[in-house]
PDB file of C-alpha atoms in Angstrom:
ATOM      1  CA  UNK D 250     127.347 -73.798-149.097  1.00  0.00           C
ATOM      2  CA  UNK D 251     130.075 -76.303-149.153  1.00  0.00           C
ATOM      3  CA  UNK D 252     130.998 -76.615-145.242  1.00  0.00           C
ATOM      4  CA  UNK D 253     133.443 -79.012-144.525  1.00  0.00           C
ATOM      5  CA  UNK D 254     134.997 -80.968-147.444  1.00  0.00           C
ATOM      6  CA  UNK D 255     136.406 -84.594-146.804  1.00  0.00           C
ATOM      7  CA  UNK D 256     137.900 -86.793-149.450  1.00  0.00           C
ATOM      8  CA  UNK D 257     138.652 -89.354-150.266  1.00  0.00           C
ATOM      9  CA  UNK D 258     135.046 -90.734-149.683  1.00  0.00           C
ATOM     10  CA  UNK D 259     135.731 -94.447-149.725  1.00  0.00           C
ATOM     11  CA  UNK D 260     139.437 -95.756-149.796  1.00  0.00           C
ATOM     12  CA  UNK D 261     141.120 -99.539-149.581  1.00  0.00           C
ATOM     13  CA  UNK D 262     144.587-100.117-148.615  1.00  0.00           C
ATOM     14  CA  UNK D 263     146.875-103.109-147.917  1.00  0.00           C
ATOM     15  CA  UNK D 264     148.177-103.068-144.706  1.00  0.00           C
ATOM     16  CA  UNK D 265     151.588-101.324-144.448  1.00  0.00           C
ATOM     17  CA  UNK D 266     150.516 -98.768-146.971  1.00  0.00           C
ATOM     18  CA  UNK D 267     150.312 -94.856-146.584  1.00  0.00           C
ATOM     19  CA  UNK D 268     147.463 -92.655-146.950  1.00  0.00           C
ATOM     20  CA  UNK D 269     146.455 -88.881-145.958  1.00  0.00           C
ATOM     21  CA  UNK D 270     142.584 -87.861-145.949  1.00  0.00           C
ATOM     22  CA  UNK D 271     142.329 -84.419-146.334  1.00  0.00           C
ATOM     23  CA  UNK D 272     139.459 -82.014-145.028  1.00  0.00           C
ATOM     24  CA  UNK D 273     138.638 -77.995-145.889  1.00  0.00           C
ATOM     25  CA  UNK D 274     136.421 -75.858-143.884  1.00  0.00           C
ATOM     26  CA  UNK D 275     134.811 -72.849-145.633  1.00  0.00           C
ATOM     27  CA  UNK D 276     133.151 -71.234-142.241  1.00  0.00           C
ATOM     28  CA  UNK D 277     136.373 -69.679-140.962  1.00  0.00           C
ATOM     29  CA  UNK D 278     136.234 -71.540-137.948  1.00  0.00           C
ATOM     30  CA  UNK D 279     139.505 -71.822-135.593  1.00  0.00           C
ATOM     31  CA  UNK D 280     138.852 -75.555-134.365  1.00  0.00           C
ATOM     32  CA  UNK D 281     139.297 -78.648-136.721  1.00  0.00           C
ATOM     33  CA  UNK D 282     139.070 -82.195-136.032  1.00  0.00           C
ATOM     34  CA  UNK D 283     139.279 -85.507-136.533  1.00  0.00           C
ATOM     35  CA  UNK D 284     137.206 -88.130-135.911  1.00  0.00           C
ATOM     36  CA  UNK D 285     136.730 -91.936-136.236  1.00  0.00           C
ATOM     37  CA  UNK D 286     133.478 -94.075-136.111  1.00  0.00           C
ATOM     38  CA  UNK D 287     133.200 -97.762-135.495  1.00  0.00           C
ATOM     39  CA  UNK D 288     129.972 -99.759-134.560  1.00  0.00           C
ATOM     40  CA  UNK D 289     128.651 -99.371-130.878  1.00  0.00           C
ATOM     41  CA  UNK D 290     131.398 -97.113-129.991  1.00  0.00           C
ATOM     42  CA  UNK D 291     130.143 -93.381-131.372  1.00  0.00           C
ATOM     43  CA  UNK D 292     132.956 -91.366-132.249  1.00  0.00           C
ATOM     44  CA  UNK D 293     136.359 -90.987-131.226  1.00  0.00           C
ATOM     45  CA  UNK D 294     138.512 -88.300-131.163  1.00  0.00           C
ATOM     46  CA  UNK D 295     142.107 -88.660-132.785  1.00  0.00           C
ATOM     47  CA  UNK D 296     143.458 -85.525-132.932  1.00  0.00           C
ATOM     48  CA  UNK D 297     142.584 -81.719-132.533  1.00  0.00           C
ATOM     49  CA  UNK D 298     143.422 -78.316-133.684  1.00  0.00           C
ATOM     50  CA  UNK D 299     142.130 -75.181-131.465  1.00  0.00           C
ATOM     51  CA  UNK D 300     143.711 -72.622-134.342  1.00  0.00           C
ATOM     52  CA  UNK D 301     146.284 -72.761-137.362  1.00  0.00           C
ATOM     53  CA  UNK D 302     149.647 -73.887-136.263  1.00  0.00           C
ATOM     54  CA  UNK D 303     148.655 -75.974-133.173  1.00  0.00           C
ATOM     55  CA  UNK D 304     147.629 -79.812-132.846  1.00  0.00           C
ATOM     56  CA  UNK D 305     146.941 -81.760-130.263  1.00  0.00           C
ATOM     57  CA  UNK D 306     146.276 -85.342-129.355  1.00  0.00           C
ATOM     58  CA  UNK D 307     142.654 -86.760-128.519  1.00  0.00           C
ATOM     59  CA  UNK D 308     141.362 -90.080-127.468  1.00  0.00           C
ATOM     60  CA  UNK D 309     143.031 -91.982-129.922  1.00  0.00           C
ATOM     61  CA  UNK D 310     145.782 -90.858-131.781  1.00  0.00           C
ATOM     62  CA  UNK D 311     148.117 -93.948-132.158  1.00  0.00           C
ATOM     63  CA  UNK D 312     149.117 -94.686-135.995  1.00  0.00           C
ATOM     64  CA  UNK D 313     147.946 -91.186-136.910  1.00  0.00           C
ATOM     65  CA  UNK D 314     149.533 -88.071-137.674  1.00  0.00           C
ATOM     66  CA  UNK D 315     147.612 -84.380-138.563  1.00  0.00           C
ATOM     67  CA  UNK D 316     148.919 -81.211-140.257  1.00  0.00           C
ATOM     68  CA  UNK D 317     147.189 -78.228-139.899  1.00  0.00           C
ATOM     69  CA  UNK D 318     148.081 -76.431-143.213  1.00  0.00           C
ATOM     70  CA  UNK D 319     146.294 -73.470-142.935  1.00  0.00           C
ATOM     71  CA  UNK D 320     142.823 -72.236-141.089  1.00  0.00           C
ATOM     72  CA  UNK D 321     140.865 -74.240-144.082  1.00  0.00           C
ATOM     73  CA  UNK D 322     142.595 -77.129-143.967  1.00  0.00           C
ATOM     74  CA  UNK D 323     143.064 -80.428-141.718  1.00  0.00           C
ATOM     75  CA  UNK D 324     144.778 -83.623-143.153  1.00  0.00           C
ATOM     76  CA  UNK D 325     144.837 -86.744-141.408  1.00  0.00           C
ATOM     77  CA  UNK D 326     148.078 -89.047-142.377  1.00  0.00           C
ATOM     78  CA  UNK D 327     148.320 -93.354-141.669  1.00  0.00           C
ATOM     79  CA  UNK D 328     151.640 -93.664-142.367  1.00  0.00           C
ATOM     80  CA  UNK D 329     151.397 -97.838-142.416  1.00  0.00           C
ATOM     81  CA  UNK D 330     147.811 -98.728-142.292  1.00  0.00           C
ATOM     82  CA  UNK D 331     146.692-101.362-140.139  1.00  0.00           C
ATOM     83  CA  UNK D 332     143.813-103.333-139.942  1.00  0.00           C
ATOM     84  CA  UNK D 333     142.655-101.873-136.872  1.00  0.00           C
ATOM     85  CA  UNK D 334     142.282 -98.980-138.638  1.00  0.00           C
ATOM     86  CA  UNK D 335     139.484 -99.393-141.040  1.00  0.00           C
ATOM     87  CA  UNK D 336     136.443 -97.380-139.563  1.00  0.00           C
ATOM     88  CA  UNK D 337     134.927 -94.131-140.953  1.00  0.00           C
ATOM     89  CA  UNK D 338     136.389 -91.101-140.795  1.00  0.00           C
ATOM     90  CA  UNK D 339     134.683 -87.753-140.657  1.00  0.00           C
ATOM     91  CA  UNK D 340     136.679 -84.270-139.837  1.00  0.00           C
ATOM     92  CA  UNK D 341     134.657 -81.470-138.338  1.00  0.00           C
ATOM     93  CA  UNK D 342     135.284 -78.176-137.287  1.00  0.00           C
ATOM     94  CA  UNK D 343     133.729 -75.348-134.749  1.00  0.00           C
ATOM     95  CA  UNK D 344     133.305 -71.948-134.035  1.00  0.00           C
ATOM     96  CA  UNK D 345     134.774 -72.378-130.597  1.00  0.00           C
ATOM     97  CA  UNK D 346     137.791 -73.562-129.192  1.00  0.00           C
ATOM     98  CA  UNK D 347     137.908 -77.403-127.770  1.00  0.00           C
ATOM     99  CA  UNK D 348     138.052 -75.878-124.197  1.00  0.00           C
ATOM    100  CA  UNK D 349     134.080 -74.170-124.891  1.00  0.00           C
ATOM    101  CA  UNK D 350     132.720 -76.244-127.723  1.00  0.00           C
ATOM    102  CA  UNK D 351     130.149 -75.217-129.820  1.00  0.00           C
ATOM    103  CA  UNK D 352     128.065 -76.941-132.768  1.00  0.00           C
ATOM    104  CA  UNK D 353     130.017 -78.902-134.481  1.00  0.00           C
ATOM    105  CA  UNK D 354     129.653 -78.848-138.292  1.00  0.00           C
ATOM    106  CA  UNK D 355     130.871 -82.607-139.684  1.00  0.00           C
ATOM    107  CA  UNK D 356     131.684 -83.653-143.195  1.00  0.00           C
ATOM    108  CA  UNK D 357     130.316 -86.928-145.277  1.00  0.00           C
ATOM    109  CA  UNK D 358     133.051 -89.097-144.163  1.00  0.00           C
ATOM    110  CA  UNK D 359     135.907 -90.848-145.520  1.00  0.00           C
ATOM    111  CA  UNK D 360     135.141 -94.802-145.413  1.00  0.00           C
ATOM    112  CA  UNK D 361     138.373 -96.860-145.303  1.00  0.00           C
ATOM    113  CA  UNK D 362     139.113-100.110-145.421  1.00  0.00           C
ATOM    114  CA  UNK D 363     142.551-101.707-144.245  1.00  0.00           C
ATOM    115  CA  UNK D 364     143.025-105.011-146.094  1.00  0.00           C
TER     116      UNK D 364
ATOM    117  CA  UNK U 197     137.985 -91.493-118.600  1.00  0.00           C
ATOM    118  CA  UNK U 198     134.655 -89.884-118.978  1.00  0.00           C
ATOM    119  CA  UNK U 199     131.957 -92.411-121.116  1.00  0.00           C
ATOM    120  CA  UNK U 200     128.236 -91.800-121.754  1.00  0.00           C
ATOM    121  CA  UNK U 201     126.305 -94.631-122.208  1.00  0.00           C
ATOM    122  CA  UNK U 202     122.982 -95.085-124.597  1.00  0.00           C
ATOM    123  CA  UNK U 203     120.243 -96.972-124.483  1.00  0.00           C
ATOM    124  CA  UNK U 204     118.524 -98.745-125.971  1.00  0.00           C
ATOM    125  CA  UNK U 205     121.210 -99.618-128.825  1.00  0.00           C
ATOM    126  CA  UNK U 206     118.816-100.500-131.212  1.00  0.00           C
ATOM    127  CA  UNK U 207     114.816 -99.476-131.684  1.00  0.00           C
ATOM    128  CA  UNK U 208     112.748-100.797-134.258  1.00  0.00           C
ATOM    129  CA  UNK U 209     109.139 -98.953-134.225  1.00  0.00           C
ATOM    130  CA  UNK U 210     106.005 -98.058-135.836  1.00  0.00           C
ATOM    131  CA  UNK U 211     105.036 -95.179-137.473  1.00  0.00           C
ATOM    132  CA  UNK U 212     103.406 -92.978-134.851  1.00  0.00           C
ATOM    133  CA  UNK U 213     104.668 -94.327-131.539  1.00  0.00           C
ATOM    134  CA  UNK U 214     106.671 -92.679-129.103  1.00  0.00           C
ATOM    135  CA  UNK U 215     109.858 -93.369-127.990  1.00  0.00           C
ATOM    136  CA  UNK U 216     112.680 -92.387-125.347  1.00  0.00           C
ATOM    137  CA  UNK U 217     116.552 -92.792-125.624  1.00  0.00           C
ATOM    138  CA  UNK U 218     118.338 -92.272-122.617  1.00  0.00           C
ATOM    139  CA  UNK U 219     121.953 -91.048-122.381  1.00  0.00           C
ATOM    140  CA  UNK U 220     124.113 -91.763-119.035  1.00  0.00           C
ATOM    141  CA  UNK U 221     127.248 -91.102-117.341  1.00  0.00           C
ATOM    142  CA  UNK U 222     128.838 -90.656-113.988  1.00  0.00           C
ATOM    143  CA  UNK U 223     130.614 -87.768-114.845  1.00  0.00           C
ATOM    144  CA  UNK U 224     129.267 -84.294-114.580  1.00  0.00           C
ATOM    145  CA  UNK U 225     129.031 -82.646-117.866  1.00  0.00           C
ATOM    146  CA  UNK U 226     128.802 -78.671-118.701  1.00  0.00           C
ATOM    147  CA  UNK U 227     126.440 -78.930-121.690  1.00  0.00           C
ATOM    148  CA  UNK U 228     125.152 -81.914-123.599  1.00  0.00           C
ATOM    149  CA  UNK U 229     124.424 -82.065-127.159  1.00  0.00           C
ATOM    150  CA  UNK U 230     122.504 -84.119-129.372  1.00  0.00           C
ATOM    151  CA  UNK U 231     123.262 -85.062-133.184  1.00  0.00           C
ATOM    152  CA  UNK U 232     121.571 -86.939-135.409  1.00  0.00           C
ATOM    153  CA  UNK U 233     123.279 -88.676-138.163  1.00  0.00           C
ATOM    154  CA  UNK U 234     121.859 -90.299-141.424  1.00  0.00           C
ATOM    155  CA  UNK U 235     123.275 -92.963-143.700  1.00  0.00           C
ATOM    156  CA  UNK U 236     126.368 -91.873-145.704  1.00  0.00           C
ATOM    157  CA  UNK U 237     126.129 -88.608-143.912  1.00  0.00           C
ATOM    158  CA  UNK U 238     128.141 -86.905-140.660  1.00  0.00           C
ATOM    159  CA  UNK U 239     125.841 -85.713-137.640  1.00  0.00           C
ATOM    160  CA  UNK U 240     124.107 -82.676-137.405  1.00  0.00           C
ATOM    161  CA  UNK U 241     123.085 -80.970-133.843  1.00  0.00           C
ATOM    162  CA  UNK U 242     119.572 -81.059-133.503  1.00  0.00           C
ATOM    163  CA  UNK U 243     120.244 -79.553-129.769  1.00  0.00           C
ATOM    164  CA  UNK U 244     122.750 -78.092-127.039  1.00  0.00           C
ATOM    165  CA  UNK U 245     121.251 -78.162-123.437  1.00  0.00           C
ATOM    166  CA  UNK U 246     123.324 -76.128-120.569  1.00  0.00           C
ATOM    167  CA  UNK U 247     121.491 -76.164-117.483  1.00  0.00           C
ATOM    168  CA  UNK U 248     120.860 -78.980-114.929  1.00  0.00           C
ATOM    169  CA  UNK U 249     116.939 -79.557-115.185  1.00  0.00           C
ATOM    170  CA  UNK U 250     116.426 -78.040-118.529  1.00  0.00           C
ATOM    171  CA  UNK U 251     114.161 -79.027-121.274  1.00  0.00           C
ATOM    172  CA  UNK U 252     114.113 -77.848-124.974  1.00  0.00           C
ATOM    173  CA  UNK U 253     111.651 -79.001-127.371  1.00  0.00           C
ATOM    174  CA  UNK U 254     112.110 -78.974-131.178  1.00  0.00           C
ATOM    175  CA  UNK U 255     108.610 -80.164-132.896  1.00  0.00           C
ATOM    176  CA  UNK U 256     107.956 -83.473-131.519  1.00  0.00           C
ATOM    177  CA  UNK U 257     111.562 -84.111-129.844  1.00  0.00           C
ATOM    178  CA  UNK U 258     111.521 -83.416-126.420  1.00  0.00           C
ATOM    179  CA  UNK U 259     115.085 -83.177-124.729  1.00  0.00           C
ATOM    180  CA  UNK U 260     116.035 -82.961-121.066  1.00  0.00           C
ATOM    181  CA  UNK U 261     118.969 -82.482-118.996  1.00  0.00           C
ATOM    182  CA  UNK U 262     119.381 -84.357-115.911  1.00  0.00           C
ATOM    183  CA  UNK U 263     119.204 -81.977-112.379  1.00  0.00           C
ATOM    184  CA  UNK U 264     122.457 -83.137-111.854  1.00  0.00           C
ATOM    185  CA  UNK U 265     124.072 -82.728-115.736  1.00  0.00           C
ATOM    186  CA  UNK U 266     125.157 -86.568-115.532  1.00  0.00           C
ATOM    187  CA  UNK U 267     122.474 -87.931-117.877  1.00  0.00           C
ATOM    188  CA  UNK U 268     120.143 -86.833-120.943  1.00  0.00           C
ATOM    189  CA  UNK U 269     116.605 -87.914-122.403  1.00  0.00           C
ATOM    190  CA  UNK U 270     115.317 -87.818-125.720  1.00  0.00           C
ATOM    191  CA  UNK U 271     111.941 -87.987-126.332  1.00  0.00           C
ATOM    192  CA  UNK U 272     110.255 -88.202-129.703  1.00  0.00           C
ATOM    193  CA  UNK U 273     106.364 -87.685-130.180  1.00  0.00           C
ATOM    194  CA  UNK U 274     104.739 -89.834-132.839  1.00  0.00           C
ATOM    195  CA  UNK U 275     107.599 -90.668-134.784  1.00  0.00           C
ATOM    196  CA  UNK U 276     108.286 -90.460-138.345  1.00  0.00           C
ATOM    197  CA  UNK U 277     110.098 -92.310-140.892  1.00  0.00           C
ATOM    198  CA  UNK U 278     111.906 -89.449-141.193  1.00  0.00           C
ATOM    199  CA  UNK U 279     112.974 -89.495-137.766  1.00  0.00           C
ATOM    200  CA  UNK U 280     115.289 -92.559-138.875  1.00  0.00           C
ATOM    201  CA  UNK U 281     119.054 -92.085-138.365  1.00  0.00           C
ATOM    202  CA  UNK U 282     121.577 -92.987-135.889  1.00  0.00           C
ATOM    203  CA  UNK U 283     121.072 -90.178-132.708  1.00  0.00           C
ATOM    204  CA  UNK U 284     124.276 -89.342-131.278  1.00  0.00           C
ATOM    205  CA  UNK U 285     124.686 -87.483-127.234  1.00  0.00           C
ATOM    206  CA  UNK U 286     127.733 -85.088-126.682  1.00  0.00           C
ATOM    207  CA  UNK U 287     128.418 -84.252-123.374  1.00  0.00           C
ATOM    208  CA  UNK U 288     131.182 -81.341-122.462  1.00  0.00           C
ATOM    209  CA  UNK U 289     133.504 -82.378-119.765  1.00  0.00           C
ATOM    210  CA  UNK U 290     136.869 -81.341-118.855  1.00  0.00           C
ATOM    211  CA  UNK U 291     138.533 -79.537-122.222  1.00  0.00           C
ATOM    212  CA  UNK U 292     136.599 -82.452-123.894  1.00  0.00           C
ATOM    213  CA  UNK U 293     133.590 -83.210-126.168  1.00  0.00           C
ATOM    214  CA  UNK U 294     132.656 -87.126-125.419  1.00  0.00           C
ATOM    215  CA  UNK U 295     130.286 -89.029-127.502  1.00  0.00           C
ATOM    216  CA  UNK U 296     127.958 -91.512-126.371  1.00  0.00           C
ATOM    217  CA  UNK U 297     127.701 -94.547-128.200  1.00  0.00           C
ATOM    218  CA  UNK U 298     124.565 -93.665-130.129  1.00  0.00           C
ATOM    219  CA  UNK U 299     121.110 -94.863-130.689  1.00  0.00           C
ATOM    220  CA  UNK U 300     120.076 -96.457-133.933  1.00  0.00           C
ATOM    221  CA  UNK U 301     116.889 -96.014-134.929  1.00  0.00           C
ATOM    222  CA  UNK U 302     114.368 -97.174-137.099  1.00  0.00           C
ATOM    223  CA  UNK U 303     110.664 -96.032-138.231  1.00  0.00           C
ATOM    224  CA  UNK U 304     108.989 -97.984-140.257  1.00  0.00           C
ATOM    225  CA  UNK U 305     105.512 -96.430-142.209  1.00  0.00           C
TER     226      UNK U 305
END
């Protein structure tokens, strides 16, 4: 059982440089999101998607952009990477929709680093 | 903006001691959850608790909800080195899932 799929798994960039991490669910759930991680602050929420077609903003969605492709799949664009923006990334997804939240099912995490 | 605060930050322990992590807000929360994520790995829900007062146990993890669904306890029994990992609260506030700012823990044998 796959679950959700991130990759890359580790990435370096120089700032000003482009990158998209892409994420696949195999549960056939409706909600997909993404996530970042940085030391004594849990996880973040950047951006959202309640069903295929819609995206929304979360906590922290500044430098970011998202395309939800299909009901699989969830990328996660930096179109000029910034220092501020090496953390660890994980995607997850849920049976529910954001507004009733269920268990959410995380991948392994994309680890970049903004040079 | 709704935060939940953990403590301690860090704990450092012996195998076979018990331990409590606390997880506290202001805000009132619907349901609180509780993930526990190891190294290199994304966190997985050990439990969801929806009622003000309640208390779920899972082996030796005990886990409570405040009577007035603001804070969270988690209690562990004799720990483990397997209970190592980084323990993560969720609470579910307004059309949002807020993360504390977890618990890292360690067991040592």
């Amino acid at each position: 059982n796959a679950g959700v799929t991130q990759t890359p798994k580790f990435q370096v960039l120089k700032t000003g440089q482009s990158m998209t991490l892409q994420c696949a669910q195999d549960m056939n759930h409706n909600s997909m999101y993404w996530y970042r991680q940085d030391p004594g602050m849990g996880l973040r929420l950047i951006y959202y998607s309640a069903s295929e077609g819609t995206t929304d903003k979360g906590e922290v969605p500044n430098g970011y952009n998202v395309s939800r492709l299909n009901k699989r799949e969830f990328s996660l664009r930096l179109e000029s990477a910034a220092p501020s923006q090496t953390s660890v990334y994980f995607c997850a997804s849920s049976e529910h929709t954001r507004y009733n939240t269920g268990e959410l099912f995380f991948g392994e995490g994309s680890r970049l680093t903004v040079l | 903006t709704q935060l939940l605060e953990q403590s301690p930050q860090f704990l450092s322990i012996q195998e076979g001691e018990n331990l409590t992590v606390y997880c506290n807000s202001s805000s009132v929360f619907s349901s609180l959850q509780w993930y526990r994520q190891e190294p290199g790995e994304g966190p997985v829900l050990l439990v969801t608790v929806v009622t003000g007062g309640e208390v779920k146990k899972l082996k030796r993890l005990t886990f409570q909800f405040g009577d007035a669904r603001k804070d969270s306890s988690l209690h562990i029994t004799a720990a483990q080195p397997g209970d190592t990992g980084l323990y993560l609260c969720a609470g579910l506030g307004f059309q949002k899932l807020v993360f504390g700012t977890g618990t890292r823990l360690l067991v040592s044998p």
